[in-house]
């Protein structure tokens, strides 16, 4: 088990959610996205990560300022005649503070109605839920897309 996975379990198994717990996950997510997309601080357009045999991974840039950026990381899945973005994770990066904060996932208000914090579903608990999802998805992406070729999306 990696240090990231151990910290992830420790944070998630705590009974009380604190900003410190969430901040630790913001830092881990920043480190992971930086490994996945090394060019991220300079990206001001939509990019696509290609690594065969995996599906392409899309990074959509919504806003890029000197110290922050807002992006979506997603797959584009063709379903019948429409394209669906899944998991469609929107996040804000604070480059100077080295933090990544998830702002939404799939434009839904809840990703898991039976999460273990359902009795204490505060804003902090919700932030923890969103950012743990990102942490796990970044682990998946690093396994699949580490070393991917990133280029401007057409």
CSV table of C-alpha atoms in Angstrom, one decimal:
chain,number,residue,atom,x,y,z
A,1,UNK,CA,0.0,0.0,0.0
A,2,UNK,CA,1.4,3.4,-1.0
A,3,UNK,CA,1.7,6.4,1.4
A,4,UNK,CA,-1.1,8.1,-0.5
A,5,UNK,CA,-3.4,5.1,0.0
A,6,UNK,CA,-2.6,4.9,3.7
A,7,UNK,CA,-3.3,8.7,4.2
A,8,UNK,CA,-6.5,8.3,2.2
A,9,UNK,CA,-7.7,5.5,4.5
A,10,UNK,CA,-6.8,7.4,7.6
A,11,UNK,CA,-8.6,10.5,6.5
A,12,UNK,CA,-11.7,8.7,5.3
A,13,UNK,CA,-12.1,6.6,8.4
A,14,UNK,CA,-12.0,9.5,10.8
A,15,UNK,CA,-15.3,10.2,12.5
A,16,UNK,CA,-15.1,14.0,12.3
A,17,UNK,CA,-14.3,15.8,9.0
A,18,UNK,CA,-12.0,18.8,9.4
A,19,UNK,CA,-10.6,21.3,7.0
A,20,UNK,CA,-7.2,19.9,7.8
A,21,UNK,CA,-8.3,16.5,6.4
A,22,UNK,CA,-9.6,18.0,3.3
A,23,UNK,CA,-6.6,20.2,2.8
A,24,UNK,CA,-4.4,17.1,2.9
A,25,UNK,CA,-6.4,15.6,0.1
A,26,UNK,CA,-6.2,18.9,-1.9
A,27,UNK,CA,-2.4,18.6,-1.7
A,28,UNK,CA,-2.4,14.9,-2.7
A,29,UNK,CA,-4.7,15.7,-5.6
A,30,UNK,CA,-2.4,18.5,-6.7
A,31,UNK,CA,0.6,16.2,-6.6
A,32,UNK,CA,-1.2,13.5,-8.6
A,33,UNK,CA,-2.5,15.8,-11.3
A,34,UNK,CA,1.0,17.3,-11.6
A,35,UNK,CA,2.4,13.9,-12.3
A,36,UNK,CA,-0.4,13.0,-14.7
A,37,UNK,CA,-0.3,16.3,-16.7
A,38,UNK,CA,3.2,17.9,-16.2
A,39,UNK,CA,2.3,20.8,-18.6
A,40,UNK,CA,-0.7,21.8,-16.5
A,41,UNK,CA,0.6,25.2,-15.2
A,42,UNK,CA,1.0,26.4,-18.8
A,43,UNK,CA,-2.2,25.0,-20.3
A,44,UNK,CA,-4.7,27.6,-21.4
A,45,UNK,CA,-6.6,25.6,-24.0
A,46,UNK,CA,-8.4,22.2,-24.1
A,47,UNK,CA,-6.0,19.3,-24.3
A,48,UNK,CA,-6.3,15.6,-24.9
A,49,UNK,CA,-4.1,12.8,-23.4
A,50,UNK,CA,-3.5,9.9,-25.6
A,51,UNK,CA,-2.1,6.5,-24.5
A,52,UNK,CA,-3.2,3.4,-26.3
A,53,UNK,CA,-5.1,1.2,-25.7
A,54,UNK,CA,-7.0,3.4,-23.3
A,55,UNK,CA,-9.7,5.9,-24.3
A,56,UNK,CA,-8.5,9.5,-24.7
A,57,UNK,CA,-8.5,11.6,-21.6
A,58,UNK,CA,-9.7,15.2,-22.0
A,59,UNK,CA,-8.6,18.2,-20.1
A,60,UNK,CA,-11.0,21.1,-20.7
A,61,UNK,CA,-9.7,24.6,-19.7
A,62,UNK,CA,-12.4,26.9,-18.4
A,63,UNK,CA,-10.3,29.7,-17.0
A,64,UNK,CA,-6.5,30.1,-16.5
A,65,UNK,CA,-5.0,33.0,-14.5
A,66,UNK,CA,-1.4,33.3,-13.3
A,67,UNK,CA,-2.0,31.6,-10.0
A,68,UNK,CA,-5.2,29.6,-10.6
A,69,UNK,CA,-7.0,27.6,-13.2
A,70,UNK,CA,-10.3,25.9,-13.6
A,71,UNK,CA,-10.5,22.7,-15.6
A,72,UNK,CA,-12.6,19.6,-16.3
A,73,UNK,CA,-11.0,16.2,-16.6
A,74,UNK,CA,-13.2,13.6,-18.4
A,75,UNK,CA,-13.6,10.9,-21.0
A,76,UNK,CA,-15.9,11.5,-24.0
A,77,UNK,CA,-18.1,8.5,-24.4
A,78,UNK,CA,-20.3,8.0,-27.5
A,79,UNK,CA,-23.7,6.7,-26.4
A,80,UNK,CA,-26.0,6.2,-29.3
A,81,UNK,CA,-25.8,9.5,-31.2
A,82,UNK,CA,-24.6,11.8,-28.4
A,83,UNK,CA,-21.3,12.3,-26.6
A,84,UNK,CA,-21.4,12.0,-22.8
A,85,UNK,CA,-18.6,13.3,-20.6
A,86,UNK,CA,-18.0,10.9,-17.7
A,87,UNK,CA,-16.9,11.3,-15.0
A,88,UNK,CA,-16.8,15.0,-15.9
A,89,UNK,CA,-14.8,16.3,-12.9
A,90,UNK,CA,-14.6,20.1,-12.6
A,91,UNK,CA,-11.8,21.4,-10.4
A,92,UNK,CA,-9.9,24.5,-9.4
A,93,UNK,CA,-6.1,24.5,-9.2
A,94,UNK,CA,-4.2,26.9,-6.9
A,95,UNK,CA,-0.7,26.8,-8.4
A,96,UNK,CA,0.9,29.0,-5.8
A,97,UNK,CA,-0.5,27.0,-2.9
A,98,UNK,CA,-0.1,23.7,-4.7
A,99,UNK,CA,-3.7,22.6,-4.1
A,100,UNK,CA,-6.5,21.0,-6.2
A,101,UNK,CA,-10.1,21.5,-5.1
A,102,UNK,CA,-12.9,19.6,-6.8
A,103,UNK,CA,-15.9,21.9,-7.5
A,104,UNK,CA,-18.3,19.4,-9.1
A,105,UNK,CA,-18.6,15.9,-10.4
A,106,UNK,CA,-21.0,15.1,-13.3
A,107,UNK,CA,-23.0,18.3,-12.3
A,108,UNK,CA,-24.8,16.2,-9.7
A,109,UNK,CA,-25.2,17.2,-6.1
A,110,UNK,CA,-24.3,13.8,-4.6
A,111,UNK,CA,-22.1,11.1,-6.0
A,112,UNK,CA,-23.0,8.5,-3.3
A,113,UNK,CA,-26.3,8.7,-1.4
A,114,UNK,CA,-25.1,6.0,1.0
A,115,UNK,CA,-21.7,7.4,1.8
A,116,UNK,CA,-20.5,6.8,5.4
A,117,UNK,CA,-20.9,10.5,6.3
A,118,UNK,CA,-24.6,10.6,5.5
A,119,UNK,CA,-25.5,11.5,9.1
A,120,UNK,CA,-23.0,14.4,9.1
A,121,UNK,CA,-23.3,15.7,5.6
A,122,UNK,CA,-21.9,19.1,6.1
A,123,UNK,CA,-20.2,21.2,3.5
A,124,UNK,CA,-16.9,19.8,4.7
A,125,UNK,CA,-18.2,16.2,4.4
A,126,UNK,CA,-19.4,17.0,0.9
A,127,UNK,CA,-16.0,18.5,0.0
A,128,UNK,CA,-14.3,15.4,1.4
A,129,UNK,CA,-16.6,13.1,-0.7
A,130,UNK,CA,-15.9,15.0,-3.9
A,131,UNK,CA,-12.1,15.2,-3.4
A,132,UNK,CA,-11.7,11.6,-2.3
A,133,UNK,CA,-13.5,10.6,-5.6
A,134,UNK,CA,-10.9,12.7,-7.5
A,135,UNK,CA,-8.1,11.1,-5.5
A,136,UNK,CA,-9.2,7.7,-6.5
A,137,UNK,CA,-9.8,8.6,-10.1
A,138,UNK,CA,-6.4,10.2,-10.3
A,139,UNK,CA,-4.9,6.9,-9.1
A,140,UNK,CA,-6.7,5.2,-11.9
A,141,UNK,CA,-5.6,7.8,-14.5
A,142,UNK,CA,-2.0,7.5,-13.3
A,143,UNK,CA,-2.1,3.7,-13.9
A,144,UNK,CA,-3.7,4.1,-17.3
A,145,UNK,CA,-2.3,7.4,-18.6
A,146,UNK,CA,1.1,7.9,-17.0
A,147,UNK,CA,3.4,9.1,-19.8
A,148,UNK,CA,0.5,9.9,-22.1
A,149,UNK,CA,1.1,12.3,-25.0
A,150,UNK,CA,-0.8,15.6,-24.3
A,151,UNK,CA,-1.6,17.8,-27.2
A,152,UNK,CA,-4.2,20.6,-28.0
A,153,UNK,CA,-7.6,19.2,-28.5
A,154,UNK,CA,-9.0,19.8,-32.0
